[in-house]
């Protein structure tokens, strides 16, 4: 397996990255994904694909390095493996690659959020010695309205 960072103007963003991210984020439309990808890459989000020996994209991660009050970290926004290839080592390979990037960027740790009902992902992260170190809280806001 090999990894490749994919720029937003690369055809692989549409053919390789988009299908996997949209499998994870089912509410994203094709247009919505491409708009997100352009805006997010301008904010430093990196799109990394994992390719098998047949040049097929089998996993994708989106990530960025952040300076925080807890130290420098590599934050993974999305991590998704082709559903047909789960439990075949692809996700573990990708996490290892991201951890190596974090070390090279002098990060104190790699962090990610995982939906509370995604038990399969939780087992995967626990198996890689990742700890539940915080709760992530969210407040849904109405678009275009400010609090009065």
GROMACS .gro file of C-alpha atoms in nm:
model
  148
    1UNK     CA    1   0.000   0.000   0.000
    2UNK     CA    2   0.103   0.358  -0.060
    3UNK     CA    3  -0.032   0.695   0.049
    4UNK     CA    4  -0.081   1.005  -0.159
    5UNK     CA    5  -0.191   1.356  -0.064
    6UNK     CA    6  -0.456   1.474  -0.305
    7UNK     CA    7  -0.504   1.838  -0.402
    8UNK     CA    8  -0.851   1.974  -0.472
    9UNK     CA    9  -0.778   2.026  -0.844
   10UNK     CA   10  -0.660   1.665  -0.883
   11UNK     CA   11  -0.914   1.442  -1.062
   12UNK     CA   12  -0.864   1.187  -0.781
   13UNK     CA   13  -1.045   1.425  -0.544
   14UNK     CA   14  -1.364   1.352  -0.737
   15UNK     CA   15  -1.297   0.989  -0.835
   16UNK     CA   16  -1.120   0.853  -0.526
   17UNK     CA   17  -1.169   1.075  -0.222
   18UNK     CA   18  -1.526   1.189  -0.274
   19UNK     CA   19  -1.694   0.845  -0.284
   20UNK     CA   20  -1.530   0.735   0.041
   21UNK     CA   21  -1.593   1.060   0.230
   22UNK     CA   22  -1.954   1.065   0.108
   23UNK     CA   23  -1.997   0.705   0.229
   24UNK     CA   24  -1.904   0.837   0.575
   25UNK     CA   25  -2.084   1.173   0.548
   26UNK     CA   26  -2.401   1.066   0.372
   27UNK     CA   27  -2.563   1.410   0.381
   28UNK     CA   28  -2.292   1.557   0.155
   29UNK     CA   29  -2.392   1.596  -0.207
   30UNK     CA   30  -2.133   1.581  -0.485
   31UNK     CA   31  -2.138   1.960  -0.516
   32UNK     CA   32  -2.138   2.002  -0.139
   33UNK     CA   33  -1.835   1.779  -0.107
   34UNK     CA   34  -1.635   1.969  -0.369
   35UNK     CA   35  -1.724   2.304  -0.209
   36UNK     CA   36  -1.625   2.167   0.132
   37UNK     CA   37  -1.297   2.030  -0.006
   38UNK     CA   38  -1.195   2.366  -0.154
   39UNK     CA   39  -1.283   2.566   0.159
   40UNK     CA   40  -1.126   2.313   0.396
   41UNK     CA   41  -0.802   2.285   0.198
   42UNK     CA   42  -0.769   2.664   0.219
   43UNK     CA   43  -0.786   2.617   0.599
   44UNK     CA   44  -0.506   2.360   0.592
   45UNK     CA   45  -0.701   2.034   0.564
   46UNK     CA   46  -0.498   1.763   0.391
   47UNK     CA   47  -0.668   1.482   0.199
   48UNK     CA   48  -0.466   1.158   0.205
   49UNK     CA   49  -0.561   0.849   0.009
   50UNK     CA   50  -0.433   0.496   0.055
   51UNK     CA   51  -0.382   0.300  -0.266
   52UNK     CA   52  -0.350  -0.074  -0.306
   53UNK     CA   53  -0.125  -0.260  -0.550
   54UNK     CA   54  -0.390  -0.212  -0.823
   55UNK     CA   55  -0.388   0.170  -0.779
   56UNK     CA   56  -0.733   0.155  -0.623
   57UNK     CA   57  -0.810   0.403  -0.346
   58UNK     CA   58  -0.902   0.189  -0.045
   59UNK     CA   59  -0.904   0.446   0.238
   60UNK     CA   60  -0.901   0.821   0.294
   61UNK     CA   61  -0.818   1.050   0.584
   62UNK     CA   62  -0.860   1.424   0.616
   63UNK     CA   63  -0.630   1.585   0.870
   64UNK     CA   64  -0.445   1.897   0.978
   65UNK     CA   65  -0.178   2.002   1.224
   66UNK     CA   66  -0.308   2.231   1.498
   67UNK     CA   67  -0.139   2.435   1.768
   68UNK     CA   68  -0.352   2.407   2.082
   69UNK     CA   69  -0.320   2.490   2.450
   70UNK     CA   70  -0.274   2.113   2.497
   71UNK     CA   71   0.022   2.112   2.257
   72UNK     CA   72   0.075   2.058   1.887
   73UNK     CA   73  -0.137   1.780   1.742
   74UNK     CA   74  -0.241   1.615   1.421
   75UNK     CA   75  -0.621   1.618   1.418
   76UNK     CA   76  -0.799   1.370   1.194
   77UNK     CA   77  -1.133   1.505   1.076
   78UNK     CA   78  -1.235   1.198   0.877
   79UNK     CA   79  -1.097   0.848   0.842
   80UNK     CA   80  -1.279   0.598   0.623
   81UNK     CA   81  -1.188   0.262   0.472
   82UNK     CA   82  -1.369   0.105   0.179
   83UNK     CA   83  -1.644  -0.096   0.355
   84UNK     CA   84  -1.549  -0.410   0.158
   85UNK     CA   85  -1.192  -0.393   0.292
   86UNK     CA   86  -1.253  -0.331   0.661
   87UNK     CA   87  -1.066  -0.567   0.894
   88UNK     CA   88  -0.797  -0.623   0.629
   89UNK     CA   89  -0.530  -0.393   0.777
   90UNK     CA   90  -0.600  -0.090   0.558
   91UNK     CA   91  -0.724   0.133   0.840
   92UNK     CA   92  -0.437   0.030   1.065
   93UNK     CA   93  -0.191   0.113   0.789
   94UNK     CA   94  -0.349   0.457   0.749
   95UNK     CA   95  -0.343   0.530   1.124
   96UNK     CA   96   0.023   0.427   1.133
   97UNK     CA   97   0.100   0.661   0.843
   98UNK     CA   98  -0.082   0.949   1.015
   99UNK     CA   99   0.102   0.882   1.341
  100UNK     CA  100   0.433   0.896   1.156
  101UNK     CA  101   0.333   1.229   0.998
  102UNK     CA  102   0.242   1.358   1.343
  103UNK     CA  103   0.584   1.260   1.477
  104UNK     CA  104   0.757   1.424   1.179
  105UNK     CA  105   0.556   1.744   1.246
  106UNK     CA  106   0.665   1.740   1.613
  107UNK     CA  107   0.312   1.675   1.735
  108UNK     CA  108   0.249   1.559   2.090
  109UNK     CA  109  -0.029   1.328   1.971
  110UNK     CA  110  -0.281   1.231   1.707
  111UNK     CA  111  -0.646   1.306   1.789
  112UNK     CA  112  -0.981   1.239   1.627
  113UNK     CA  113  -1.350   1.238   1.707
  114UNK     CA  114  -1.571   0.936   1.650
  115UNK     CA  115  -1.951   0.937   1.654
  116UNK     CA  116  -2.096   0.798   1.975
  117UNK     CA  117  -2.285   0.518   1.798
  118UNK     CA  118  -1.996   0.402   1.578
  119UNK     CA  119  -1.900   0.102   1.791
  120UNK     CA  120  -1.705  -0.070   1.513
  121UNK     CA  121  -1.479   0.235   1.483
  122UNK     CA  122  -1.441   0.254   1.862
  123UNK     CA  123  -1.316  -0.106   1.874
  124UNK     CA  124  -1.073  -0.023   1.593
  125UNK     CA  125  -0.933   0.283   1.777
  126UNK     CA  126  -0.909   0.101   2.112
  127UNK     CA  127  -0.720  -0.183   1.941
  128UNK     CA  128  -0.464   0.079   1.837
  129UNK     CA  129  -0.418   0.192   2.199
  130UNK     CA  130  -0.608   0.517   2.143
  131UNK     CA  131  -0.768   0.648   2.462
  132UNK     CA  132  -1.098   0.825   2.508
  133UNK     CA  133  -0.950   1.146   2.647
  134UNK     CA  134  -1.238   1.394   2.613
  135UNK     CA  135  -1.603   1.438   2.531
  136UNK     CA  136  -1.679   1.648   2.223
  137UNK     CA  137  -1.988   1.865   2.272
  138UNK     CA  138  -2.180   2.032   1.990
  139UNK     CA  139  -2.448   2.299   1.972
  140UNK     CA  140  -2.643   2.304   1.647
  141UNK     CA  141  -2.695   2.660   1.523
  142UNK     CA  142  -2.941   2.799   1.274
  143UNK     CA  143  -2.754   2.927   0.969
  144UNK     CA  144  -2.750   3.304   0.924
  145UNK     CA  145  -2.910   3.390   1.258
  146UNK     CA  146  -2.730   3.543   1.551
  147UNK     CA  147  -2.831   3.522   1.913
  148UNK     CA  148  -3.015   3.830   2.037
   0.00000   0.00000   0.00000
